[in-house]
């Protein structure tokens, strides 16, 4: 389950940031998980609760945004926006799409004290 590894990385980042910026508590975290990535937001939220226990992020409110992905259509040459990896090109219906964005997980915001 790679969500667990992602969460561990995220918590390590928060702990590191806490050391650098001198905060001791993370109250909320906003993540953007691209709609075309392979990260399951529910699994991630579950892992976050488990991994954050005993750290400065324990009890933090996790908000997950799901930005649409972007892709280039080989069929018609358009750059399009996709809400799902399984969607065909909204312009021509082709399924020959090269994903160009929306596969990553990013830390958007956090509230600390
Ligand atoms: Zn197309």
PDB file of N, CA and C and ligand atoms in Angstrom:
ATOM      1  N   UNK A   1       0.852  -1.193   0.000  1.00  0.00           N
ATOM      2  CA  UNK A   1       0.000   0.000   0.000  1.00  0.00           C
ATOM      3  C   UNK A   1       0.888   1.243   0.000  1.00  0.00           C
ATOM      4  N   UNK A   2       1.005   1.905  -1.140  1.00  0.00           N
ATOM      5  CA  UNK A   2       1.969   3.002  -1.199  1.00  0.00           C
ATOM      6  C   UNK A   2       1.449   4.279  -0.555  1.00  0.00           C
ATOM      7  N   UNK A   3       0.148   4.330  -0.243  1.00  0.00           N
ATOM      8  CA  UNK A   3      -0.374   5.486   0.496  1.00  0.00           C
ATOM      9  C   UNK A   3       0.332   5.614   1.838  1.00  0.00           C
ATOM     10  N   UNK A   4       0.673   4.471   2.442  1.00  0.00           N
ATOM     11  CA  UNK A   4       1.356   4.488   3.728  1.00  0.00           C
ATOM     12  C   UNK A   4       2.722   5.163   3.597  1.00  0.00           C
ATOM     13  N   UNK A   5       3.449   4.793   2.567  1.00  0.00           N
ATOM     14  CA  UNK A   5       4.773   5.393   2.338  1.00  0.00           C
ATOM     15  C   UNK A   5       4.636   6.893   2.056  1.00  0.00           C
ATOM     16  N   UNK A   6       3.613   7.259   1.295  1.00  0.00           N
ATOM     17  CA  UNK A   6       3.383   8.681   0.999  1.00  0.00           C
ATOM     18  C   UNK A   6       3.124   9.466   2.276  1.00  0.00           C
ATOM     19  N   UNK A   7       2.320   8.867   3.152  1.00  0.00           N
ATOM     20  CA  UNK A   7       1.995   9.529   4.412  1.00  0.00           C
ATOM     21  C   UNK A   7       3.216   9.661   5.296  1.00  0.00           C
ATOM     22  N   UNK A   8       4.025   8.612   5.329  1.00  0.00           N
ATOM     23  CA  UNK A   8       5.237   8.686   6.137  1.00  0.00           C
ATOM     24  C   UNK A   8       6.133   9.811   5.625  1.00  0.00           C
ATOM     25  N   UNK A   9       6.226   9.932   4.315  1.00  0.00           N
ATOM     26  CA  UNK A   9       7.006  11.009   3.716  1.00  0.00           C
ATOM     27  C   UNK A   9       6.440  12.368   4.077  1.00  0.00           C
ATOM     28  N   UNK A  10       5.120  12.457   4.044  1.00  0.00           N
ATOM     29  CA  UNK A  10       4.444  13.716   4.366  1.00  0.00           C
ATOM     30  C   UNK A  10       4.698  14.112   5.825  1.00  0.00           C
ATOM     31  N   UNK A  11       4.552  13.144   6.733  1.00  0.00           N
ATOM     32  CA  UNK A  11       4.761  13.436   8.154  1.00  0.00           C
ATOM     33  C   UNK A  11       6.219  13.840   8.403  1.00  0.00           C
ATOM     34  N   UNK A  12       7.133  13.150   7.755  1.00  0.00           N
ATOM     35  CA  UNK A  12       8.552  13.516   7.899  1.00  0.00           C
ATOM     36  C   UNK A  12       8.780  14.956   7.450  1.00  0.00           C
ATOM     37  N   UNK A  13       8.105  15.321   6.356  1.00  0.00           N
ATOM     38  CA  UNK A  13       8.212  16.692   5.852  1.00  0.00           C
ATOM     39  C   UNK A  13       7.673  17.691   6.878  1.00  0.00           C
ATOM     40  N   UNK A  14       6.537  17.363   7.473  1.00  0.00           N
ATOM     41  CA  UNK A  14       5.931  18.258   8.463  1.00  0.00           C
ATOM     42  C   UNK A  14       6.824  18.402   9.693  1.00  0.00           C
ATOM     43  N   UNK A  15       7.391  17.285  10.137  1.00  0.00           N
ATOM     44  CA  UNK A  15       8.278  17.312  11.298  1.00  0.00           C
ATOM     45  C   UNK A  15       9.503  18.172  11.000  1.00  0.00           C
ATOM     46  N   UNK A  16      10.041  17.983   9.808  1.00  0.00           N
ATOM     47  CA  UNK A  16      11.197  18.764   9.360  1.00  0.00           C
ATOM     48  C   UNK A  16      10.857  20.262   9.310  1.00  0.00           C
ATOM     49  N   UNK A  17       9.702  20.574   8.733  1.00  0.00           N
ATOM     50  CA  UNK A  17       9.254  21.972   8.649  1.00  0.00           C
ATOM     51  C   UNK A  17       9.065  22.565  10.041  1.00  0.00           C
ATOM     52  N   UNK A  18       8.543  21.746  10.942  1.00  0.00           N
ATOM     53  CA  UNK A  18       8.333  22.191  12.310  1.00  0.00           C
ATOM     54  C   UNK A  18       9.647  22.570  12.965  1.00  0.00           C
ATOM     55  N   UNK A  19      10.682  21.769  12.678  1.00  0.00           N
ATOM     56  CA  UNK A  19      11.996  22.032  13.249  1.00  0.00           C
ATOM     57  C   UNK A  19      12.569  23.328  12.677  1.00  0.00           C
ATOM     58  N   UNK A  20      12.410  23.487  11.371  1.00  0.00           N
ATOM     59  CA  UNK A  20      12.971  24.655  10.697  1.00  0.00           C
ATOM     60  C   UNK A  20      12.228  25.934  11.097  1.00  0.00           C
ATOM     61  N   UNK A  21      10.899  25.867  11.111  1.00  0.00           N
ATOM     62  CA  UNK A  21      10.099  27.070  11.324  1.00  0.00           C
ATOM     63  C   UNK A  21       9.607  27.241  12.761  1.00  0.00           C
ATOM     64  N   UNK A  22       9.910  26.271  13.599  1.00  0.00           N
ATOM     65  CA  UNK A  22       9.622  26.426  15.015  1.00  0.00           C
ATOM     66  C   UNK A  22       8.171  26.286  15.415  1.00  0.00           C
ATOM     67  N   UNK A  23       7.407  25.482  14.700  1.00  0.00           N
ATOM     68  CA  UNK A  23       6.050  25.218  15.191  1.00  0.00           C
ATOM     69  C   UNK A  23       5.989  23.814  15.777  1.00  0.00           C
ATOM     70  N   UNK A  24       5.037  23.639  16.675  1.00  0.00           N
ATOM     71  CA  UNK A  24       4.976  22.359  17.392  1.00  0.00           C
ATOM     72  C   UNK A  24       3.667  21.618  17.150  1.00  0.00           C
ATOM     73  N   UNK A  25       2.768  22.275  16.428  1.00  0.00           N
ATOM     74  CA  UNK A  25       1.486  21.614  16.192  1.00  0.00           C
ATOM     75  C   UNK A  25       0.992  21.940  14.790  1.00  0.00           C
ATOM     76  N   UNK A  26       0.561  20.909  14.089  1.00  0.00           N
ATOM     77  CA  UNK A  26      -0.066  21.094  12.783  1.00  0.00           C
ATOM     78  C   UNK A  26      -1.554  20.883  12.986  1.00  0.00           C
ATOM     79  N   UNK A  27      -2.322  21.914  12.681  1.00  0.00           N
ATOM     80  CA  UNK A  27      -3.763  21.832  12.968  1.00  0.00           C
ATOM     81  C   UNK A  27      -4.556  21.356  11.764  1.00  0.00           C
ATOM     82  N   UNK A  28      -4.102  21.717  10.572  1.00  0.00           N
ATOM     83  CA  UNK A  28      -4.782  21.217   9.386  1.00  0.00           C
ATOM     84  C   UNK A  28      -3.807  21.142   8.220  1.00  0.00           C
ATOM     85  N   UNK A  29      -4.086  20.235   7.329  1.00  0.00           N
ATOM     86  CA  UNK A  29      -3.244  20.022   6.159  1.00  0.00           C
ATOM     87  C   UNK A  29      -4.167  19.887   4.946  1.00  0.00           C
ATOM     88  N   UNK A  30      -3.835  20.605   3.890  1.00  0.00           N
ATOM     89  CA  UNK A  30      -4.589  20.467   2.653  1.00  0.00           C
ATOM     90  C   UNK A  30      -3.680  19.865   1.589  1.00  0.00           C
ATOM     91  N   UNK A  31      -4.118  18.746   1.046  1.00  0.00           N
ATOM     92  CA  UNK A  31      -3.356  18.072   0.001  1.00  0.00           C
ATOM     93  C   UNK A  31      -4.131  18.128  -1.302  1.00  0.00           C
ATOM     94  N   UNK A  32      -3.414  18.238  -2.381  1.00  0.00           N
ATOM     95  CA  UNK A  32      -4.043  18.097  -3.691  1.00  0.00           C
ATOM     96  C   UNK A  32      -3.559  16.767  -4.267  1.00  0.00           C
ATOM     97  N   UNK A  33      -4.503  15.910  -4.570  1.00  0.00           N
ATOM     98  CA  UNK A  33      -4.160  14.614  -5.165  1.00  0.00           C
ATOM     99  C   UNK A  33      -4.756  14.599  -6.564  1.00  0.00           C
ATOM    100  N   UNK A  34      -3.898  14.617  -7.551  1.00  0.00           N
ATOM    101  CA  UNK A  34      -4.354  14.670  -8.938  1.00  0.00           C
ATOM    102  C   UNK A  34      -5.320  13.537  -9.251  1.00  0.00           C
ATOM    103  N   UNK A  35      -6.371  13.865  -9.988  1.00  0.00           N
ATOM    104  CA  UNK A  35      -7.415  12.893 -10.291  1.00  0.00           C
ATOM    105  C   UNK A  35      -6.891  11.731 -11.137  1.00  0.00           C
ATOM    106  N   UNK A  36      -5.762  11.920 -11.802  1.00  0.00           N
ATOM    107  CA  UNK A  36      -5.243  10.869 -12.681  1.00  0.00           C
ATOM    108  C   UNK A  36      -4.125  10.056 -12.030  1.00  0.00           C
ATOM    109  N   UNK A  37      -3.848  10.363 -10.772  1.00  0.00           N
ATOM    110  CA  UNK A  37      -2.793   9.623 -10.089  1.00  0.00           C
ATOM    111  C   UNK A  37      -3.290   8.279  -9.582  1.00  0.00           C
ATOM    112  N   UNK A  38      -2.422   7.578  -8.911  1.00  0.00           N
ATOM    113  CA  UNK A  38      -2.788   6.261  -8.404  1.00  0.00           C
ATOM    114  C   UNK A  38      -2.939   6.273  -6.896  1.00  0.00           C
ATOM    115  N   UNK A  39      -3.188   7.457  -6.357  1.00  0.00           N
ATOM    116  CA  UNK A  39      -3.345   7.560  -4.912  1.00  0.00           C
ATOM    117  C   UNK A  39      -4.835   7.530  -4.571  1.00  0.00           C
ATOM    118  N   UNK A  40      -5.174   6.666  -3.646  1.00  0.00           N
ATOM    119  CA  UNK A  40      -6.558   6.564  -3.195  1.00  0.00           C
ATOM    120  C   UNK A  40      -6.741   7.519  -2.012  1.00  0.00           C
ATOM    121  N   UNK A  41      -7.547   8.578  -2.182  1.00  0.00           N
ATOM    122  CA  UNK A  41      -7.677   9.585  -1.123  1.00  0.00           C
ATOM    123  C   UNK A  41      -8.170   9.001   0.196  1.00  0.00           C
ATOM    124  N   UNK A  42      -9.067   8.025   0.122  1.00  0.00           N
ATOM    125  CA  UNK A  42      -9.589   7.443   1.363  1.00  0.00           C
ATOM    126  C   UNK A  42      -8.521   6.666   2.105  1.00  0.00           C
ATOM    127  N   UNK A  43      -7.747   5.910   1.351  1.00  0.00           N
ATOM    128  CA  UNK A  43      -6.651   5.148   1.964  1.00  0.00           C
ATOM    129  C   UNK A  43      -5.626   6.109   2.544  1.00  0.00           C
ATOM    130  N   UNK A  44      -5.400   7.192   1.828  1.00  0.00           N
ATOM    131  CA  UNK A  44      -4.428   8.174   2.289  1.00  0.00           C
ATOM    132  C   UNK A  44      -4.882   8.814   3.602  1.00  0.00           C
ATOM    133  N   UNK A  45      -6.154   9.173   3.672  1.00  0.00           N
ATOM    134  CA  UNK A  45      -6.697   9.794   4.879  1.00  0.00           C
ATOM    135  C   UNK A  45      -6.575   8.834   6.064  1.00  0.00           C
ATOM    136  N   UNK A  46      -6.835   7.573   5.803  1.00  0.00           N
ATOM    137  CA  UNK A  46      -6.722   6.565   6.855  1.00  0.00           C
ATOM    138  C   UNK A  46      -5.275   6.464   7.345  1.00  0.00           C
ATOM    139  N   UNK A  47      -4.358   6.392   6.397  1.00  0.00           N
ATOM    140  CA  UNK A  47      -2.934   6.283   6.745  1.00  0.00           C
ATOM    141  C   UNK A  47      -2.455   7.513   7.498  1.00  0.00           C
ATOM    142  N   UNK A  48      -2.973   8.662   7.092  1.00  0.00           N
ATOM    143  CA  UNK A  48      -2.566   9.904   7.749  1.00  0.00           C
ATOM    144  C   UNK A  48      -2.876   9.851   9.240  1.00  0.00           C
ATOM    145  N   UNK A  49      -4.075   9.384   9.565  1.00  0.00           N
ATOM    146  CA  UNK A  49      -4.460   9.279  10.973  1.00  0.00           C
ATOM    147  C   UNK A  49      -3.529   8.347  11.733  1.00  0.00           C
ATOM    148  N   UNK A  50      -3.186   7.231  11.100  1.00  0.00           N
ATOM    149  CA  UNK A  50      -2.330   6.233  11.751  1.00  0.00           C
ATOM    150  C   UNK A  50      -0.910   6.768  11.923  1.00  0.00           C
ATOM    151  N   UNK A  51      -0.369   7.306  10.838  1.00  0.00           N
ATOM    152  CA  UNK A  51       1.040   7.709  10.836  1.00  0.00           C
ATOM    153  C   UNK A  51       1.270   8.968  11.680  1.00  0.00           C
ATOM    154  N   UNK A  52       0.255   9.846  11.739  1.00  0.00           N
ATOM    155  CA  UNK A  52       0.455  11.117  12.449  1.00  0.00           C
ATOM    156  C   UNK A  52       0.368  10.941  13.965  1.00  0.00           C
ATOM    157  N   UNK A  53      -0.106   9.799  14.411  1.00  0.00           N
ATOM    158  CA  UNK A  53      -0.247   9.582  15.843  1.00  0.00           C
ATOM    159  C   UNK A  53       1.099   9.743  16.551  1.00  0.00           C
ATOM    160  N   UNK A  54       1.083  10.548  17.600  1.00  0.00           N
ATOM    161  CA  UNK A  54       2.317  10.744  18.369  1.00  0.00           C
ATOM    162  C   UNK A  54       3.268  11.771  17.756  1.00  0.00           C
ATOM    163  N   UNK A  55       2.878  12.372  16.630  1.00  0.00           N
ATOM    164  CA  UNK A  55       3.713  13.414  16.022  1.00  0.00           C
ATOM    165  C   UNK A  55       3.029  14.765  16.189  1.00  0.00           C
ATOM    166  N   UNK A  56       3.671  15.805  15.699  1.00  0.00           N
ATOM    167  CA  UNK A  56       3.086  17.141  15.801  1.00  0.00           C
ATOM    168  C   UNK A  56       1.837  17.294  14.942  1.00  0.00           C
ATOM    169  N   UNK A  57       1.601  16.329  14.078  1.00  0.00           N
ATOM    170  CA  UNK A  57       0.419  16.400  13.207  1.00  0.00           C
ATOM    171  C   UNK A  57      -0.749  15.560  13.728  1.00  0.00           C
ATOM    172  N   UNK A  58      -0.592  14.997  14.912  1.00  0.00           N
ATOM    173  CA  UNK A  58      -1.679  14.187  15.467  1.00  0.00           C
ATOM    174  C   UNK A  58      -2.946  15.034  15.621  1.00  0.00           C
ATOM    175  N   UNK A  59      -4.052  14.523  15.134  1.00  0.00           N
ATOM    176  CA  UNK A  59      -5.319  15.226  15.255  1.00  0.00           C
ATOM    177  C   UNK A  59      -5.527  16.317  14.217  1.00  0.00           C
ATOM    178  N   UNK A  60      -4.571  16.501  13.326  1.00  0.00           N
ATOM    179  CA  UNK A  60      -4.724  17.527  12.294  1.00  0.00           C
ATOM    180  C   UNK A  60      -5.892  17.179  11.367  1.00  0.00           C
ATOM    181  N   UNK A  61      -6.573  18.203  10.923  1.00  0.00           N
ATOM    182  CA  UNK A  61      -7.683  18.004   9.992  1.00  0.00           C
ATOM    183  C   UNK A  61      -7.096  17.902   8.588  1.00  0.00           C
ATOM    184  N   UNK A  62      -7.367  16.810   7.927  1.00  0.00           N
ATOM    185  CA  UNK A  62      -6.832  16.589   6.589  1.00  0.00           C
ATOM    186  C   UNK A  62      -7.900  16.901   5.544  1.00  0.00           C
ATOM    187  N   UNK A  63      -7.565  17.803   4.634  1.00  0.00           N
ATOM    188  CA  UNK A  63      -8.471  18.129   3.540  1.00  0.00           C
ATOM    189  C   UNK A  63      -7.805  17.691   2.239  1.00  0.00           C
ATOM    190  N   UNK A  64      -8.554  16.986   1.415  1.00  0.00           N
ATOM    191  CA  UNK A  64      -7.983  16.492   0.169  1.00  0.00           C
ATOM    192  C   UNK A  64      -8.727  17.099  -1.018  1.00  0.00           C
ATOM    193  N   UNK A  65      -7.977  17.792  -1.845  1.00  0.00           N
ATOM    194  CA  UNK A  65      -8.553  18.341  -3.076  1.00  0.00           C
ATOM    195  C   UNK A  65      -8.243  17.394  -4.220  1.00  0.00           C
ATOM    196  N   UNK A  66      -9.128  17.393  -5.200  1.00  0.00           N
ATOM    197  CA  UNK A  66      -8.945  16.504  -6.345  1.00  0.00           C
ATOM    198  C   UNK A  66      -8.942  17.310  -7.638  1.00  0.00           C
ATOM    199  N   UNK A  67      -7.843  17.971  -7.924  1.00  0.00           N
ATOM    200  CA  UNK A  67      -7.806  18.733  -9.176  1.00  0.00           C
ATOM    201  C   UNK A  67      -7.879  17.803 -10.391  1.00  0.00           C
ATOM    202  N   UNK A  68      -8.546  18.255 -11.424  1.00  0.00           N
ATOM    203  CA  UNK A  68      -8.615  17.483 -12.666  1.00  0.00           C
ATOM    204  C   UNK A  68      -7.225  17.316 -13.252  1.00  0.00           C
ATOM    205  N   UNK A  69      -7.072  16.252 -14.008  1.00  0.00           N
ATOM    206  CA  UNK A  69      -5.810  16.044 -14.692  1.00  0.00           C
ATOM    207  C   UNK A  69      -5.840  16.666 -16.075  1.00  0.00           C
ATOM    208  N   UNK A  70      -4.690  16.718 -16.711  1.00  0.00           N
ATOM    209  CA  UNK A  70      -4.624  17.203 -18.082  1.00  0.00           C
ATOM    210  C   UNK A  70      -3.964  16.139 -18.949  1.00  0.00           C
ATOM    211  N   UNK A  71      -4.360  16.132 -20.213  1.00  0.00           N
ATOM    212  CA  UNK A  71      -3.808  15.141 -21.128  1.00  0.00           C
ATOM    213  C   UNK A  71      -3.740  15.715 -22.534  1.00  0.00           C
ATOM    214  N   UNK A  72      -2.871  15.122 -23.313  1.00  0.00           N
ATOM    215  CA  UNK A  72      -2.767  15.490 -24.722  1.00  0.00           C
ATOM    216  C   UNK A  72      -3.373  14.356 -25.537  1.00  0.00           C
ATOM    217  N   UNK A  73      -4.317  14.706 -26.420  1.00  0.00           N
ATOM    218  CA  UNK A  73      -4.981  13.684 -27.216  1.00  0.00           C
ATOM    219  C   UNK A  73      -4.199  13.437 -28.508  1.00  0.00           C
ATOM    220  N   UNK A  74      -3.854  12.165 -28.696  1.00  0.00           N
ATOM    221  CA  UNK A  74      -3.132  11.789 -29.909  1.00  0.00           C
ATOM    222  C   UNK A  74      -4.088  11.834 -31.113  1.00  0.00           C
ATOM    223  N   UNK A  75      -5.357  11.528 -30.824  1.00  0.00           N
ATOM    224  CA  UNK A  75      -6.369  11.478 -31.884  1.00  0.00           C
ATOM    225  C   UNK A  75      -6.582  12.805 -32.577  1.00  0.00           C
ATOM    226  N   UNK A  76      -6.805  13.874 -31.817  1.00  0.00           N
ATOM    227  CA  UNK A  76      -7.129  15.162 -32.430  1.00  0.00           C
ATOM    228  C   UNK A  76      -6.122  16.254 -32.113  1.00  0.00           C
ATOM    229  N   UNK A  77      -5.112  15.940 -31.304  1.00  0.00           N
ATOM    230  CA  UNK A  77      -4.060  16.924 -31.036  1.00  0.00           C
ATOM    231  C   UNK A  77      -4.418  17.967 -29.999  1.00  0.00           C
ATOM    232  N   UNK A  78      -5.548  17.797 -29.328  1.00  0.00           N
ATOM    233  CA  UNK A  78      -5.949  18.793 -28.331  1.00  0.00           C
ATOM    234  C   UNK A  78      -5.329  18.517 -26.976  1.00  0.00           C
ATOM    235  N   UNK A  79      -5.174  19.579 -26.201  1.00  0.00           N
ATOM    236  CA  UNK A  79      -4.844  19.421 -24.793  1.00  0.00           C
ATOM    237  C   UNK A  79      -6.133  19.554 -24.011  1.00  0.00           C
ATOM    238  N   UNK A  80      -6.471  18.533 -23.262  1.00  0.00           N
ATOM    239  CA  UNK A  80      -7.789  18.478 -22.634  1.00  0.00           C
ATOM    240  C   UNK A  80      -7.664  18.263 -21.122  1.00  0.00           C
ATOM    241  N   UNK A  81      -8.779  18.483 -20.449  1.00  0.00           N
ATOM    242  CA  UNK A  81      -8.859  18.282 -19.002  1.00  0.00           C
ATOM    243  C   UNK A  81      -9.658  17.017 -18.745  1.00  0.00           C
ATOM    244  N   UNK A  82      -9.174  16.204 -17.840  1.00  0.00           N
ATOM    245  CA  UNK A  82      -9.840  14.934 -17.557  1.00  0.00           C
ATOM    246  C   UNK A  82     -10.093  14.781 -16.057  1.00  0.00           C
ATOM    247  N   UNK A  83     -11.274  14.279 -15.724  1.00  0.00           N
ATOM    248  CA  UNK A  83     -11.579  14.021 -14.321  1.00  0.00           C
ATOM    249  C   UNK A  83     -11.226  12.589 -13.943  1.00  0.00           C
ATOM    250  N   UNK A  84     -11.041  11.742 -14.933  1.00  0.00           N
ATOM    251  CA  UNK A  84     -10.705  10.341 -14.676  1.00  0.00           C
ATOM    252  C   UNK A  84      -9.791   9.822 -15.769  1.00  0.00           C
ATOM    253  N   UNK A  85      -8.905   8.926 -15.348  1.00  0.00           N
ATOM    254  CA  UNK A  85      -7.969   8.302 -16.273  1.00  0.00           C
ATOM    255  C   UNK A  85      -8.707   7.470 -17.336  1.00  0.00           C
ATOM    256  N   UNK A  86      -9.922   7.054 -17.007  1.00  0.00           N
ATOM    257  CA  UNK A  86     -10.680   6.186 -17.910  1.00  0.00           C
ATOM    258  C   UNK A  86     -11.494   6.979 -18.934  1.00  0.00           C
ATOM    259  N   UNK A  87     -11.563   8.293 -18.747  1.00  0.00           N
ATOM    260  CA  UNK A  87     -12.363   9.109 -19.661  1.00  0.00           C
ATOM    261  C   UNK A  87     -11.721   9.173 -21.047  1.00  0.00           C
ATOM    262  N   UNK A  88     -12.550   9.151 -22.102  1.00  0.00           N
ATOM    263  CA  UNK A  88     -12.023   9.402 -23.447  1.00  0.00           C
ATOM    264  C   UNK A  88     -11.828  10.897 -23.660  1.00  0.00           C
ATOM    265  N   UNK A  89     -11.223  11.249 -24.789  1.00  0.00           N
ATOM    266  CA  UNK A  89     -11.051  12.657 -25.120  1.00  0.00           C
ATOM    267  C   UNK A  89     -12.422  13.321 -25.238  1.00  0.00           C
ATOM    268  N   UNK A  90     -12.624  14.447 -24.504  1.00  0.00           N
ATOM    269  CA  UNK A  90     -13.933  15.115 -24.574  1.00  0.00           C
ATOM    270  C   UNK A  90     -14.194  15.777 -25.940  1.00  0.00           C
ATOM    271  N   UNK A  91     -13.166  15.952 -26.751  1.00  0.00           N
ATOM    272  CA  UNK A  91     -13.336  16.601 -28.060  1.00  0.00           C
ATOM    273  C   UNK A  91     -13.694  15.585 -29.141  1.00  0.00           C
ATOM    274  N   UNK A  92     -12.917  14.478 -29.198  1.00  0.00           N
ATOM    275  CA  UNK A  92     -13.119  13.560 -30.324  1.00  0.00           C
ATOM    276  C   UNK A  92     -13.467  12.137 -29.898  1.00  0.00           C
ATOM    277  N   UNK A  93     -13.433  11.850 -28.596  1.00  0.00           N
ATOM    278  CA  UNK A  93     -13.815  10.521 -28.132  1.00  0.00           C
ATOM    279  C   UNK A  93     -12.708   9.484 -28.196  1.00  0.00           C
ATOM    280  N   UNK A  94     -11.525   9.895 -28.631  1.00  0.00           N
ATOM    281  CA  UNK A  94     -10.410   8.964 -28.702  1.00  0.00           C
ATOM    282  C   UNK A  94      -9.944   8.578 -27.299  1.00  0.00           C
ATOM    283  N   UNK A  95      -9.446   7.353 -27.171  1.00  0.00           N
ATOM    284  CA  UNK A  95      -8.896   6.956 -25.875  1.00  0.00           C
ATOM    285  C   UNK A  95      -7.372   6.997 -25.884  1.00  0.00           C
ATOM    286  N   UNK A  96      -6.806   7.508 -26.985  1.00  0.00           N
ATOM    287  CA  UNK A  96      -5.346   7.623 -27.067  1.00  0.00           C
ATOM    288  C   UNK A  96      -4.903   8.944 -26.465  1.00  0.00           C
ATOM    289  N   UNK A  97      -4.803   8.929 -25.150  1.00  0.00           N
ATOM    290  CA  UNK A  97      -4.466  10.153 -24.442  1.00  0.00           C
ATOM    291  C   UNK A  97      -3.147   9.979 -23.707  1.00  0.00           C
ATOM    292  N   UNK A  98      -2.320  10.998 -23.797  1.00  0.00           N
ATOM    293  CA  UNK A  98      -1.087  10.994 -23.026  1.00  0.00           C
ATOM    294  C   UNK A  98      -1.277  11.941 -21.854  1.00  0.00           C
ATOM    295  N   UNK A  99      -1.237  11.395 -20.662  1.00  0.00           N
ATOM    296  CA  UNK A  99      -1.454  12.211 -19.470  1.00  0.00           C
ATOM    297  C   UNK A  99      -0.272  13.168 -19.279  1.00  0.00           C
ATOM    298  N   UNK A 100      -0.602  14.446 -19.101  1.00  0.00           N
ATOM    299  CA  UNK A 100       0.469  15.446 -18.953  1.00  0.00           C
ATOM    300  C   UNK A 100       0.476  16.104 -17.577  1.00  0.00           C
ATOM    301  N   UNK A 101      -0.575  15.893 -16.790  1.00  0.00           N
ATOM    302  CA  UNK A 101      -0.593  16.506 -15.462  1.00  0.00           C
ATOM    303  C   UNK A 101      -1.703  15.930 -14.614  1.00  0.00           C
ATOM    304  N   UNK A 102      -1.618  16.185 -13.315  1.00  0.00           N
ATOM    305  CA  UNK A 102      -2.669  15.712 -12.417  1.00  0.00           C
ATOM    306  C   UNK A 102      -2.433  14.323 -11.887  1.00  0.00           C
ATOM    307  N   UNK A 103      -1.158  13.931 -11.827  1.00  0.00           N
ATOM    308  CA  UNK A 103      -0.862  12.603 -11.295  1.00  0.00           C
ATOM    309  C   UNK A 103      -0.163  12.670  -9.941  1.00  0.00           C
ATOM    310  N   UNK A 104       0.148  13.881  -9.503  1.00  0.00           N
ATOM    311  CA  UNK A 104       0.981  14.021  -8.321  1.00  0.00           C
ATOM    312  C   UNK A 104       0.176  14.335  -7.070  1.00  0.00           C
ATOM    313  N   UNK A 105       0.846  14.172  -5.948  1.00  0.00           N
ATOM    314  CA  UNK A 105       0.294  14.635  -4.698  1.00  0.00           C
ATOM    315  C   UNK A 105       1.105  15.850  -4.260  1.00  0.00           C
ATOM    316  N   UNK A 106       0.398  16.917  -3.898  1.00  0.00           N
ATOM    317  CA  UNK A 106       1.087  18.128  -3.453  1.00  0.00           C
ATOM    318  C   UNK A 106       0.528  18.610  -2.130  1.00  0.00           C
ATOM    319  N   UNK A 107       1.425  19.169  -1.330  1.00  0.00           N
ATOM    320  CA  UNK A 107       0.999  19.815  -0.099  1.00  0.00           C
ATOM    321  C   UNK A 107       0.618  21.244  -0.447  1.00  0.00           C
ATOM    322  N   UNK A 108      -0.675  21.548  -0.323  1.00  0.00           N
ATOM    323  CA  UNK A 108      -1.167  22.867  -0.725  1.00  0.00           C
ATOM    324  C   UNK A 108      -1.068  23.896   0.378  1.00  0.00           C
ATOM    325  N   UNK A 109      -1.548  23.493   1.548  1.00  0.00           N
ATOM    326  CA  UNK A 109      -1.616  24.434   2.660  1.00  0.00           C
ATOM    327  C   UNK A 109      -1.482  23.693   3.971  1.00  0.00           C
ATOM    328  N   UNK A 110      -0.986  24.383   4.974  1.00  0.00           N
ATOM    329  CA  UNK A 110      -1.105  23.825   6.311  1.00  0.00           C
ATOM    330  C   UNK A 110      -1.219  24.950   7.314  1.00  0.00           C
ATOM    331  N   UNK A 111      -1.947  24.639   8.377  1.00  0.00           N
ATOM    332  CA  UNK A 111      -2.155  25.608   9.434  1.00  0.00           C
ATOM    333  C   UNK A 111      -1.413  25.086  10.647  1.00  0.00           C
ATOM    334  N   UNK A 112      -0.536  25.907  11.191  1.00  0.00           N
ATOM    335  CA  UNK A 112       0.307  25.448  12.297  1.00  0.00           C
ATOM    336  C   UNK A 112       0.258  26.444  13.448  1.00  0.00           C
ATOM    337  N   UNK A 113       0.812  26.004  14.559  1.00  0.00           N
ATOM    338  CA  UNK A 113       1.027  26.977  15.642  1.00  0.00           C
ATOM    339  C   UNK A 113       2.169  26.503  16.513  1.00  0.00           C
TER     340      UNK A 113
HETATM  341 ZN1  LIG B   1      -9.199  14.085 -29.089  1.00  0.00          ZN
END
